mmCIF file of C-alpha atoms in Angstrom:
data_model
loop_
_atom_site.group_PDB
_atom_site.id
_atom_site.type_symbol
_atom_site.label_atom_id
_atom_site.label_comp_id
_atom_site.label_asym_id
_atom_site.label_seq_id
_atom_site.Cartn_x
_atom_site.Cartn_y
_atom_site.Cartn_z
ATOM 1 C CA UNK N 1 0.006 0.053 -0.027
ATOM 2 C CA UNK N 2 1.106 3.635 -0.656
ATOM 3 C CA UNK N 3 1.206 5.358 2.643
ATOM 4 C CA UNK N 4 -0.451 8.765 2.374
ATOM 5 C CA UNK N 5 1.344 11.907 3.485
ATOM 6 C CA UNK N 6 0.171 13.795 6.543
ATOM 7 C CA UNK N 7 -1.286 17.240 6.822
ATOM 8 C CA UNK N 8 1.687 18.777 8.855
ATOM 9 C CA UNK N 9 -0.128 21.931 9.731
ATOM 10 C CA UNK N 10 -3.330 20.102 10.843
ATOM 11 C CA UNK N 11 -1.212 17.689 12.929
ATOM 12 C CA UNK N 12 0.704 20.526 14.756
ATOM 13 C CA UNK N 13 -2.662 22.362 15.288
ATOM 14 C CA UNK N 14 -4.191 19.251 16.951
ATOM 15 C CA UNK N 15 -1.288 18.843 19.349
ATOM 16 C CA UNK N 16 -1.275 22.539 20.113
ATOM 17 C CA UNK N 17 -5.043 22.237 21.019
ATOM 18 C CA UNK N 18 -4.357 19.353 23.227
ATOM 19 C CA UNK N 19 -1.583 21.198 25.147
ATOM 20 C CA UNK N 20 -3.951 24.054 25.689
ATOM 21 C CA UNK N 21 -6.141 21.762 27.947
ATOM 22 C CA UNK N 22 -4.733 22.181 31.448
ATOM 23 C CA UNK N 23 -4.902 18.539 32.711
ATOM 24 C CA UNK N 24 -2.895 18.380 35.838
ATOM 25 C CA UNK N 25 -2.942 14.932 37.284
ATOM 26 C CA UNK N 26 -5.795 14.363 39.737
ATOM 27 C CA UNK N 27 -7.738 17.460 38.686
ATOM 28 C CA UNK N 28 -10.943 18.078 36.676
ATOM 29 C CA UNK N 29 -8.533 18.890 33.768
ATOM 30 C CA UNK N 30 -8.200 15.019 33.221
ATOM 31 C CA UNK N 31 -11.845 14.819 32.643
ATOM 32 C CA UNK N 32 -11.719 17.630 30.048
ATOM 33 C CA UNK N 33 -8.713 16.073 28.262
ATOM 34 C CA UNK N 34 -10.212 12.605 28.085
ATOM 35 C CA UNK N 35 -13.527 13.997 27.013
ATOM 36 C CA UNK N 36 -11.960 15.911 24.283
ATOM 37 C CA UNK N 37 -10.141 12.928 23.010
ATOM 38 C CA UNK N 38 -13.255 10.764 23.176
ATOM 39 C CA UNK N 39 -14.992 13.334 20.947
ATOM 40 C CA UNK N 40 -12.367 13.555 18.494
ATOM 41 C CA UNK N 41 -12.232 9.801 18.028
ATOM 42 C CA UNK N 42 -15.960 9.783 17.623
ATOM 43 C CA UNK N 43 -15.819 12.569 14.913
ATOM 44 C CA UNK N 44 -13.434 10.447 12.718
ATOM 45 C CA UNK N 45 -15.630 7.405 13.037
ATOM 46 C CA UNK N 46 -13.955 5.354 15.696
ATOM 47 C CA UNK N 47 -16.007 3.512 18.320
ATOM 48 C CA UNK N 48 -15.409 5.791 21.208
ATOM 49 C CA UNK N 49 -16.022 5.580 24.913
ATOM 50 C CA UNK N 50 -15.408 7.169 28.247
ATOM 51 C CA UNK N 51 -14.736 4.576 30.967
ATOM 52 C CA UNK N 52 -14.877 5.884 34.592
ATOM 53 C CA UNK N 53 -12.845 4.499 37.503
ATOM 54 C CA UNK N 54 -11.954 5.547 41.044
ATOM 55 C CA UNK N 55 -15.604 5.832 42.044
ATOM 56 C CA UNK N 56 -16.409 8.031 38.940
ATOM 57 C CA UNK N 57 -14.015 10.707 39.891
ATOM 58 C CA UNK N 58 -11.604 9.913 36.949
ATOM 59 C CA UNK N 59 -12.098 8.435 33.534
ATOM 60 C CA UNK N 60 -10.032 6.971 30.554
ATOM 61 C CA UNK N 61 -10.845 7.318 26.853
ATOM 62 C CA UNK N 62 -10.913 4.300 24.558
ATOM 63 C CA UNK N 63 -11.302 4.217 20.751
ATOM 64 C CA UNK N 64 -11.405 1.245 18.386
ATOM 65 C CA UNK N 65 -10.981 1.065 14.739
ATOM 66 C CA UNK N 66 -12.495 -2.151 13.892
ATOM 67 C CA UNK N 67 -10.735 -4.436 11.526
ATOM 68 C CA UNK N 68 -12.713 -5.589 8.464
ATOM 69 C CA UNK N 69 -12.152 -9.294 9.618
ATOM 70 C CA UNK N 70 -13.141 -10.921 12.727
ATOM 71 C CA UNK N 71 -10.205 -11.617 15.098
ATOM 72 C CA UNK N 72 -10.538 -15.416 14.688
ATOM 73 C CA UNK N 73 -10.450 -15.161 10.937
ATOM 74 C CA UNK N 74 -7.463 -12.718 10.880
ATOM 75 C CA UNK N 75 -5.512 -14.912 13.287
ATOM 76 C CA UNK N 76 -6.263 -17.887 11.065
ATOM 77 C CA UNK N 77 -4.699 -16.167 8.119
ATOM 78 C CA UNK N 78 -1.642 -15.528 10.294
ATOM 79 C CA UNK N 79 -0.680 -11.984 9.176
ATOM 80 C CA UNK N 80 -2.722 -9.322 10.734
ATOM 81 C CA UNK N 81 -2.362 -8.517 14.444
ATOM 82 C CA UNK N 82 -4.390 -6.124 16.586
ATOM 83 C CA UNK N 83 -2.364 -3.126 17.833
ATOM 84 C CA UNK N 84 -2.943 -1.065 20.893
ATOM 85 C CA UNK N 85 -1.605 2.335 21.416
ATOM 86 C CA UNK N 86 -1.183 3.679 25.089
ATOM 87 C CA UNK N 87 -0.606 7.194 26.292
ATOM 88 C CA UNK N 88 -1.484 9.407 29.262
ATOM 89 C CA UNK N 89 -3.080 12.845 29.218
ATOM 90 C CA UNK N 90 -2.319 13.832 32.803
ATOM 91 C CA UNK N 91 0.589 16.244 33.314
ATOM 92 C CA UNK N 92 2.929 17.471 35.949
ATOM 93 C CA UNK N 93 2.302 20.964 37.328
ATOM 94 C CA UNK N 94 4.210 24.030 35.954
ATOM 95 C CA UNK N 95 7.562 24.615 37.693
ATOM 96 C CA UNK N 96 9.390 27.914 38.105
ATOM 97 C CA UNK N 97 11.454 29.054 35.232
ATOM 98 C CA UNK N 98 9.084 29.083 32.380
ATOM 99 C CA UNK N 99 9.481 31.973 29.909
ATOM 100 C CA UNK N 100 6.513 31.193 27.723
ATOM 101 C CA UNK N 101 2.788 30.445 28.449
ATOM 102 C CA UNK N 102 2.664 26.760 29.359
ATOM 103 C CA UNK N 103 -0.776 26.341 27.908
ATOM 104 C CA UNK N 104 -0.419 28.457 24.709
ATOM 105 C CA UNK N 105 0.662 25.425 22.635
ATOM 106 C CA UNK N 106 3.261 27.763 20.962
ATOM 107 C CA UNK N 107 4.762 26.545 17.644
ATOM 108 C CA UNK N 108 7.775 28.042 16.031
ATOM 109 C CA UNK N 109 10.011 26.826 13.251
ATOM 110 C CA UNK N 110 11.859 24.173 15.387
ATOM 111 C CA UNK N 111 9.612 23.221 18.328
ATOM 112 C CA UNK N 112 6.062 22.945 19.875
ATOM 113 C CA UNK N 113 6.063 23.999 23.474
ATOM 114 C CA UNK N 114 3.906 23.461 26.518
ATOM 115 C CA UNK N 115 3.386 21.675 29.791
ATOM 116 C CA UNK N 116 2.985 17.899 29.098
ATOM 117 C CA UNK N 117 3.885 18.199 25.256
ATOM 118 C CA UNK N 118 6.804 15.898 25.759
ATOM 119 C CA UNK N 119 5.321 13.910 28.555
ATOM 120 C CA UNK N 120 3.398 12.881 26.618
ATOM 121 C CA UNK N 121 0.659 14.638 24.720
ATOM 122 C CA UNK N 122 2.755 14.673 21.588
ATOM 123 C CA UNK N 123 2.816 10.858 21.648
ATOM 124 C CA UNK N 124 -0.966 10.794 22.217
ATOM 125 C CA UNK N 125 -1.649 13.059 19.210
ATOM 126 C CA UNK N 126 0.776 11.203 17.068
ATOM 127 C CA UNK N 127 -1.117 7.951 17.173
ATOM 128 C CA UNK N 128 -4.560 9.771 16.687
ATOM 129 C CA UNK N 129 -3.190 11.644 13.685
ATOM 130 C CA UNK N 130 -1.797 8.472 12.177
ATOM 131 C CA UNK N 131 -5.167 6.744 12.482
ATOM 132 C CA UNK N 132 -7.028 9.746 11.204
ATOM 133 C CA UNK N 133 -4.836 10.086 8.134
ATOM 134 C CA UNK N 134 -5.180 6.403 7.240
ATOM 135 C CA UNK N 135 -8.887 6.569 7.682
ATOM 136 C CA UNK N 136 -9.179 9.580 5.409
ATOM 137 C CA UNK N 137 -7.302 7.684 2.647
ATOM 138 C CA UNK N 138 -10.035 4.942 2.620
ATOM 139 C CA UNK N 139 -7.522 2.170 3.792
ATOM 140 C CA UNK N 140 -8.945 -0.198 6.495
ATOM 141 C CA UNK N 141 -7.122 -2.616 8.775
ATOM 142 C CA UNK N 142 -7.969 -6.349 8.807
ATOM 143 C CA UNK N 143 -7.234 -6.450 12.553
ATOM 144 C CA UNK N 144 -8.274 -3.965 15.206
ATOM 145 C CA UNK N 145 -6.405 -0.659 16.132
ATOM 146 C CA UNK N 146 -7.040 0.424 19.669
ATOM 147 C CA UNK N 147 -6.383 3.849 21.040
ATOM 148 C CA UNK N 148 -6.233 4.301 24.785
ATOM 149 C CA UNK N 149 -5.997 7.630 26.494
ATOM 150 C CA UNK N 150 -5.458 7.258 30.133
ATOM 151 C CA UNK N 151 -4.956 9.370 33.303
ATOM 152 C CA UNK N 152 -3.179 8.585 36.446
ATOM 153 C CA UNK N 153 0.043 7.512 34.922
ATOM 154 C CA UNK N 154 1.871 9.828 37.362
ATOM 155 C CA UNK N 155 0.309 7.840 40.306
ATOM 156 C CA UNK N 156 1.954 4.661 39.100
ATOM 157 C CA UNK N 157 -0.273 3.929 36.104
ATOM 158 C CA UNK N 158 -3.658 3.627 38.002
ATOM 159 C CA UNK N 159 -5.614 4.432 34.728
ATOM 160 C CA UNK N 160 -4.113 1.804 32.647
ATOM 161 C CA UNK N 161 -4.369 -0.695 35.740
ATOM 162 C CA UNK N 162 -8.175 0.300 35.969
ATOM 163 C CA UNK N 163 -8.691 -0.562 32.069
ATOM 164 C CA UNK N 164 -6.855 -3.873 32.767
ATOM 165 C CA UNK N 165 -9.067 -4.658 35.797
ATOM 166 C CA UNK N 166 -12.197 -3.718 33.838
ATOM 167 C CA UNK N 167 -11.242 -6.124 31.103
ATOM 168 C CA UNK N 168 -11.112 -3.264 28.459
ATOM 169 C CA UNK N 169 -7.660 -3.954 27.146
ATOM 170 C CA UNK N 170 -6.963 -6.796 24.618
ATOM 171 C CA UNK N 171 -4.506 -6.805 21.718
ATOM 172 C CA UNK N 172 -1.800 -8.751 20.260
ATOM 173 C CA UNK N 173 0.826 -5.896 20.421
ATOM 174 C CA UNK N 174 1.133 -2.550 22.021
ATOM 175 C CA UNK N 175 3.044 0.643 21.506
ATOM 176 C CA UNK N 176 3.446 2.824 24.556
ATOM 177 C CA UNK N 177 4.246 6.340 23.491
ATOM 178 C CA UNK N 178 6.414 7.572 26.356
ATOM 179 C CA UNK N 179 9.059 10.203 25.204
ATOM 180 C CA UNK N 180 12.022 8.395 23.761
ATOM 181 C CA UNK N 181 13.132 10.760 20.957
ATOM 182 C CA UNK N 182 11.387 8.248 18.697
ATOM 183 C CA UNK N 183 14.014 5.601 19.471
ATOM 184 C CA UNK N 184 12.824 1.939 20.025
ATOM 185 C CA UNK N 185 13.202 1.189 23.830
ATOM 186 C CA UNK N 186 13.202 -2.519 24.422
ATOM 187 C CA UNK N 187 13.524 -2.480 28.258
ATOM 188 C CA UNK N 188 12.886 -0.283 31.185
ATOM 189 C CA UNK N 189 13.435 -0.605 34.851
ATOM 190 C CA UNK N 190 11.029 -1.110 37.813
ATOM 191 C CA UNK N 191 11.363 1.326 40.721
ATOM 192 C CA UNK N 192 11.340 1.086 44.531
ATOM 193 C CA UNK N 193 11.695 3.956 47.034
ATOM 194 C CA UNK N 194 13.994 3.324 50.123
ATOM 195 C CA UNK N 195 14.482 5.364 53.360
ATOM 196 C CA UNK N 196 17.631 5.175 55.550
ATOM 197 C CA UNK N 197 17.899 6.579 58.984
ATOM 198 C CA UNK N 198 21.493 7.121 60.378
ATOM 199 C CA UNK N 199 21.761 7.219 64.228
ATOM 200 C CA UNK N 200 25.109 8.652 65.476
ATOM 201 C CA UNK N 201 26.320 10.173 68.628
ATOM 202 C CA UNK N 202 26.062 13.943 69.394
ATOM 203 C CA UNK N 203 28.546 16.190 71.141
ATOM 204 C CA UNK N 204 28.978 19.910 71.252
ATOM 205 C CA UNK N 205 31.195 21.095 68.516
ATOM 206 C CA UNK N 206 33.886 21.797 71.032
ATOM 207 C CA UNK N 207 34.090 18.068 71.620
ATOM 208 C CA UNK N 208 33.235 16.803 68.085
ATOM 209 C CA UNK N 209 36.232 14.450 68.175
ATOM 210 C CA UNK N 210 33.980 12.236 70.504
ATOM 211 C CA UNK N 211 31.074 12.406 68.292
ATOM 212 C CA UNK N 212 29.800 10.218 65.368
ATOM 213 C CA UNK N 213 28.417 12.723 62.948
ATOM 214 C CA UNK N 214 25.333 11.417 61.041
ATOM 215 C CA UNK N 215 25.614 14.073 58.389
ATOM 216 C CA UNK N 216 29.201 13.213 57.755
ATOM 217 C CA UNK N 217 28.337 9.489 57.427
ATOM 218 C CA UNK N 218 25.591 10.467 54.891
ATOM 219 C CA UNK N 219 28.029 12.434 52.867
ATOM 220 C CA UNK N 220 30.325 9.291 52.697
ATOM 221 C CA UNK N 221 27.315 7.000 51.877
ATOM 222 C CA UNK N 222 25.459 8.890 49.254
ATOM 223 C CA UNK N 223 28.161 8.548 46.517
ATOM 224 C CA UNK N 224 28.337 4.815 47.271
ATOM 225 C CA UNK N 225 24.560 4.370 46.767
ATOM 226 C CA UNK N 226 24.466 6.542 43.693
ATOM 227 C CA UNK N 227 27.145 4.393 42.096
ATOM 228 C CA UNK N 228 25.330 1.059 42.743
ATOM 229 C CA UNK N 229 24.184 -1.601 40.605
ATOM 230 C CA UNK N 230 22.368 -4.645 41.843
ATOM 231 C CA UNK N 231 22.905 -8.536 41.959
ATOM 232 C CA UNK N 232 20.945 -10.835 39.752
ATOM 233 C CA UNK N 233 21.027 -9.061 36.307
ATOM 234 C CA UNK N 234 20.192 -11.467 33.642
ATOM 235 C CA UNK N 235 22.755 -9.817 31.250
ATOM 236 C CA UNK N 236 24.941 -6.731 30.656
ATOM 237 C CA UNK N 237 21.912 -5.305 28.825
ATOM 238 C CA UNK N 238 19.784 -5.807 31.909
ATOM 239 C CA UNK N 239 22.426 -4.207 34.116
ATOM 240 C CA UNK N 240 22.058 -0.956 32.110
ATOM 241 C CA UNK N 241 18.680 -0.514 33.866
ATOM 242 C CA UNK N 242 20.272 -0.370 37.235
ATOM 243 C CA UNK N 243 20.445 3.041 38.869
ATOM 244 C CA UNK N 244 20.247 4.377 42.414
ATOM 245 C CA UNK N 245 19.726 7.901 43.486
ATOM 246 C CA UNK N 246 19.418 9.679 46.834
ATOM 247 C CA UNK N 247 17.027 12.645 46.530
ATOM 248 C CA UNK N 248 16.250 13.676 50.027
ATOM 249 C CA UNK N 249 18.681 14.300 52.887
ATOM 250 C CA UNK N 250 17.795 15.759 56.310
ATOM 251 C CA UNK N 251 20.165 15.839 59.308
ATOM 252 C CA UNK N 252 19.752 17.442 62.678
ATOM 253 C CA UNK N 253 19.269 16.650 66.257
ATOM 254 C CA UNK N 254 17.165 13.654 67.582
ATOM 255 C CA UNK N 255 14.474 11.685 65.991
ATOM 256 C CA UNK N 256 12.435 14.951 65.380
ATOM 257 C CA UNK N 257 15.405 16.518 63.574
ATOM 258 C CA UNK N 258 15.407 19.696 65.767
ATOM 259 C CA UNK N 259 17.263 22.500 63.787
ATOM 260 C CA UNK N 260 17.552 25.259 66.346
ATOM 261 C CA UNK N 261 20.933 24.078 67.739
ATOM 262 C CA UNK N 262 23.427 24.045 64.794
ATOM 263 C CA UNK N 263 26.367 24.144 67.143
ATOM 264 C CA UNK N 264 25.772 20.504 68.151
ATOM 265 C CA UNK N 265 26.873 17.623 65.961
ATOM 266 C CA UNK N 266 23.920 16.059 64.144
ATOM 267 C CA UNK N 267 23.232 12.513 65.559
ATOM 268 C CA UNK N 268 20.420 11.668 63.155
ATOM 269 C CA UNK N 269 20.350 11.965 59.297
ATOM 270 C CA UNK N 270 17.489 10.674 57.137
ATOM 271 C CA UNK N 271 17.806 9.872 53.479
ATOM 272 C CA UNK N 272 15.359 8.737 50.861
ATOM 273 C CA UNK N 273 16.018 7.567 47.323
ATOM 274 C CA UNK N 274 14.899 5.614 44.463
ATOM 275 C CA UNK N 275 16.411 2.444 43.006
ATOM 276 C CA UNK N 276 15.713 1.229 39.416
ATOM 277 C CA UNK N 277 16.260 -2.414 38.540
ATOM 278 C CA UNK N 278 15.706 -4.803 35.601
ATOM 279 C CA UNK N 279 13.327 -7.453 34.790
ATOM 280 C CA UNK N 280 14.426 -10.601 36.719
ATOM 281 C CA UNK N 281 15.858 -8.666 39.629
ATOM 282 C CA UNK N 282 13.649 -8.506 42.827
ATOM 283 C CA UNK N 283 12.709 -5.850 45.480
ATOM 284 C CA UNK N 284 14.244 -8.017 48.162
ATOM 285 C CA UNK N 285 17.412 -8.496 46.396
ATOM 286 C CA UNK N 286 17.769 -4.777 45.749
ATOM 287 C CA UNK N 287 16.982 -3.842 49.317
ATOM 288 C CA UNK N 288 19.546 -6.369 50.482
ATOM 289 C CA UNK N 289 22.178 -4.844 48.250
ATOM 290 C CA UNK N 290 21.494 -1.482 49.598
ATOM 291 C CA UNK N 291 21.759 -2.707 53.164
ATOM 292 C CA UNK N 292 25.119 -4.237 52.395
ATOM 293 C CA UNK N 293 26.455 -0.959 50.949
ATOM 294 C CA UNK N 294 25.209 1.015 54.068
ATOM 295 C CA UNK N 295 26.815 -1.579 56.489
ATOM 296 C CA UNK N 296 30.135 -1.461 54.623
ATOM 297 C CA UNK N 297 30.290 2.310 54.463
ATOM 298 C CA UNK N 298 29.446 2.692 58.251
ATOM 299 C CA UNK N 299 32.355 0.535 59.330
ATOM 300 C CA UNK N 300 34.257 3.753 59.200
ATOM 301 C CA UNK N 301 31.821 5.293 61.833
ATOM 302 C CA UNK N 302 32.057 3.158 65.096
ATOM 303 C CA UNK N 303 28.820 3.256 67.029
ATOM 304 C CA UNK N 304 26.823 4.528 64.111
ATOM 305 C CA UNK N 305 23.565 2.575 63.591
ATOM 306 C CA UNK N 306 21.088 2.683 60.724
ATOM 307 C CA UNK N 307 17.533 1.609 59.768
ATOM 308 C CA UNK N 308 16.631 0.779 56.264
ATOM 309 C CA UNK N 309 12.969 0.536 55.074
ATOM 310 C CA UNK N 310 11.055 0.382 51.793
ATOM 311 C CA UNK N 311 8.439 2.840 51.165
ATOM 312 C CA UNK N 312 5.574 1.161 49.423
ATOM 313 C CA UNK N 313 3.691 3.213 46.820
ATOM 314 C CA UNK N 314 2.215 2.642 43.436
ATOM 315 C CA UNK N 315 4.930 2.095 40.878
ATOM 316 C CA UNK N 316 5.380 0.681 37.380
ATOM 317 C CA UNK N 317 6.578 -2.890 36.758
ATOM 318 C CA UNK N 318 9.645 -3.476 34.657
ATOM 319 C CA UNK N 319 9.181 -4.251 30.955
ATOM 320 C CA UNK N 320 11.141 -5.934 28.198
ATOM 321 C CA UNK N 321 10.787 -7.184 24.709
ATOM 322 C CA UNK N 322 13.106 -9.160 22.460
ATOM 323 C CA UNK N 323 14.710 -7.220 19.614
ATOM 324 C CA UNK N 324 13.641 -10.060 17.348
ATOM 325 C CA UNK N 325 10.008 -9.255 17.994
ATOM 326 C CA UNK N 326 7.937 -8.679 14.808
ATOM 327 C CA UNK N 327 6.726 -5.346 16.163
ATOM 328 C CA UNK N 328 10.179 -4.194 17.063
ATOM 329 C CA UNK N 329 11.245 -5.032 13.383
ATOM 330 C CA UNK N 330 8.148 -3.299 11.980
ATOM 331 C CA UNK N 331 8.968 -0.177 13.964
ATOM 332 C CA UNK N 332 12.622 -0.250 12.845
ATOM 333 C CA UNK N 333 11.610 -0.640 9.271
ATOM 334 C CA UNK N 334 9.074 2.228 9.584
ATOM 335 C CA UNK N 335 11.896 4.498 10.948
ATOM 336 C CA UNK N 336 14.280 3.568 8.323
ATOM 337 C CA UNK N 337 11.555 4.136 5.562
ATOM 338 C CA UNK N 338 10.849 7.584 6.901
ATOM 339 C CA UNK N 339 14.441 8.727 7.827
ATOM 340 C CA UNK N 340 16.696 6.622 5.661
ATOM 341 C CA UNK N 341 18.742 5.502 8.788
ATOM 342 C CA UNK N 342 18.764 2.734 11.344
ATOM 343 C CA UNK N 343 16.577 3.278 14.406
ATOM 344 C CA UNK N 344 18.435 3.484 17.656
ATOM 345 C CA UNK N 345 17.160 0.289 19.433
ATOM 346 C CA UNK N 346 17.731 -1.260 22.828
ATOM 347 C CA UNK N 347 18.125 -0.485 26.538
ATOM 348 C CA UNK N 348 18.603 3.258 25.911
ATOM 349 C CA UNK N 349 18.915 5.966 28.647
ATOM 350 C CA UNK N 350 17.315 7.999 29.807
ATOM 351 C CA UNK N 351 14.123 6.175 28.968
ATOM 352 C CA UNK N 352 15.278 2.781 30.232
ATOM 353 C CA UNK N 353 15.068 4.376 33.770
ATOM 354 C CA UNK N 354 11.566 5.733 33.474
ATOM 355 C CA UNK N 355 8.584 3.848 34.599
ATOM 356 C CA UNK N 356 5.660 3.553 32.013
ATOM 357 C CA UNK N 357 2.389 1.717 31.707
ATOM 358 C CA UNK N 358 4.230 -0.650 29.270
ATOM 359 C CA UNK N 359 5.227 -2.399 32.565
ATOM 360 C CA UNK N 360 1.572 -3.074 33.470
ATOM 361 C CA UNK N 361 0.700 -4.356 29.927
ATOM 362 C CA UNK N 362 3.722 -6.589 29.935
ATOM 363 C CA UNK N 363 3.484 -7.962 33.456
ATOM 364 C CA UNK N 364 -0.334 -8.271 34.016
ATOM 365 C CA UNK N 365 -1.498 -9.069 30.580
ATOM 366 C CA UNK N 366 1.758 -10.812 29.159
ATOM 367 C CA UNK N 367 1.480 -8.453 26.206
ATOM 368 C CA UNK N 368 4.403 -7.888 23.643
ATOM 369 C CA UNK N 369 5.039 -4.293 22.976
ATOM 370 C CA UNK N 370 7.633 -1.475 22.595
ATOM 371 C CA UNK N 371 8.161 2.007 24.096
ATOM 372 C CA UNK N 372 8.585 4.611 21.458
ATOM 373 C CA UNK N 373 7.306 8.283 21.235
ATOM 374 C CA UNK N 374 8.326 11.824 20.340
ATOM 375 C CA UNK N 375 9.844 14.080 23.030
ATOM 376 C CA UNK N 376 12.474 13.473 25.555
ATOM 377 C CA UNK N 377 15.267 15.819 25.246
ATOM 378 C CA UNK N 378 13.340 18.752 26.731
ATOM 379 C CA UNK N 379 11.158 16.506 28.927
ATOM 380 C CA UNK N 380 9.571 17.790 32.295
ATOM 381 C CA UNK N 381 11.532 21.116 32.543
ATOM 382 C CA UNK N 382 10.757 24.752 32.076
ATOM 383 C CA UNK N 383 9.800 25.606 28.464
ATOM 384 C CA UNK N 384 9.024 21.898 27.793
ATOM 385 C CA UNK N 385 9.261 21.160 24.061
ATOM 386 C CA UNK N 386 9.150 18.661 21.339
ATOM 387 C CA UNK N 387 11.179 18.698 18.110
ATOM 388 C CA UNK N 388 8.687 19.195 15.375
ATOM 389 C CA UNK N 389 10.370 16.844 12.887
ATOM 390 C CA UNK N 390 10.357 14.018 15.630
ATOM 391 C CA UNK N 391 6.638 14.588 16.145
ATOM 392 C CA UNK N 392 5.714 14.523 12.478
ATOM 393 C CA UNK N 393 8.019 11.613 11.722
ATOM 394 C CA UNK N 394 6.536 9.669 14.474
ATOM 395 C CA UNK N 395 3.010 10.049 12.933
ATOM 396 C CA UNK N 396 4.467 8.711 9.661
ATOM 397 C CA UNK N 397 6.073 5.860 11.415
ATOM 398 C CA UNK N 398 3.016 4.756 13.323
ATOM 399 C CA UNK N 399 0.973 4.784 10.028
ATOM 400 C CA UNK N 400 3.525 2.386 8.458
ATOM 401 C CA UNK N 401 3.487 0.107 11.586
ATOM 402 C CA UNK N 402 -0.247 0.047 11.505
ATOM 403 C CA UNK N 403 -0.484 -1.068 7.833
ATOM 404 C CA UNK N 404 2.259 -3.681 8.474
ATOM 405 C CA UNK N 405 0.945 -5.111 11.592
ATOM 406 C CA UNK N 406 -2.785 -4.728 11.222
ATOM 407 C CA UNK N 407 -3.018 -5.748 7.527
#
């Protein structure tokens, strides 16, 4: 089939309009954004539906482009496979440092700007525009194409989890469109949050030689934690998903961390951080490895004690797919067809350290998929932006994958 070209101005205008919807996570803006997408899908002829969850306080949007053959018949012929696209519409709040209106959806000759444009409204708009363009050309798939627009990704993917629990997600393959600079990411990490409390010995600064300074111990410990990898990685590729980062440090006096007496050596320091680990590695193993590093480091601080705990909160499971997957090959071919060069593919930072709803689709449903979407270089920062060529080429790539996979 000849792949039709896209209307670039129309695709950019659509993304700009989506950015203009203020859809902060866990606000009514989520309802507006999902309702907008449900309406747009209905306009172009998809089966479209809003699916509430969380007691009706939140909702996801689902659209289906029905294949012209039944699922059983398509499977029997062996070629067409159903394909699900997954993306979230909820965004982070605007930080300090913006120099443009975060909700203008500004477009210049290089970028389109706005809060959430990279994470991840450009991905959401890309697969909508791909389907719209193919539908307008008169082409029709033999197997279903499913579009999901979820919320709650920033709370561990509760929107996608809701669709799974409601039995609303079913497909042979998926593409999760988290920002990857349109590279093909074949693995990403799972995350856990840990907390460490160091308990030393206080003295007045005049007698600090007799103290065991919890802050000094933390200063020694933090670089060791930040340099960690974890046991049990299945391969060097899996080990690339290993990372540890301390993000919170608070040292002062006593368990309540009293700050009014800075002349006294701190006897308590609390740290919190995040660990990222690959498929096949476990939370228990990671926590044991962290504990071993703490113990080793504190050997230089006689009398220093510590407590290590895991903070349990919603998180994304790890995800992986073989580079030999038919879907990965289709995406690689689409990239080459559009850009004339090989697509970067594999365990690629920084995306391999993200969490994504790909983890839920992979772990809970056993689905085969890939992470690939526009945006990434200017993700979640002031003046968040997406390269216009990446966004437009992503639409072209998704069109080719749909034609190849869905028949």
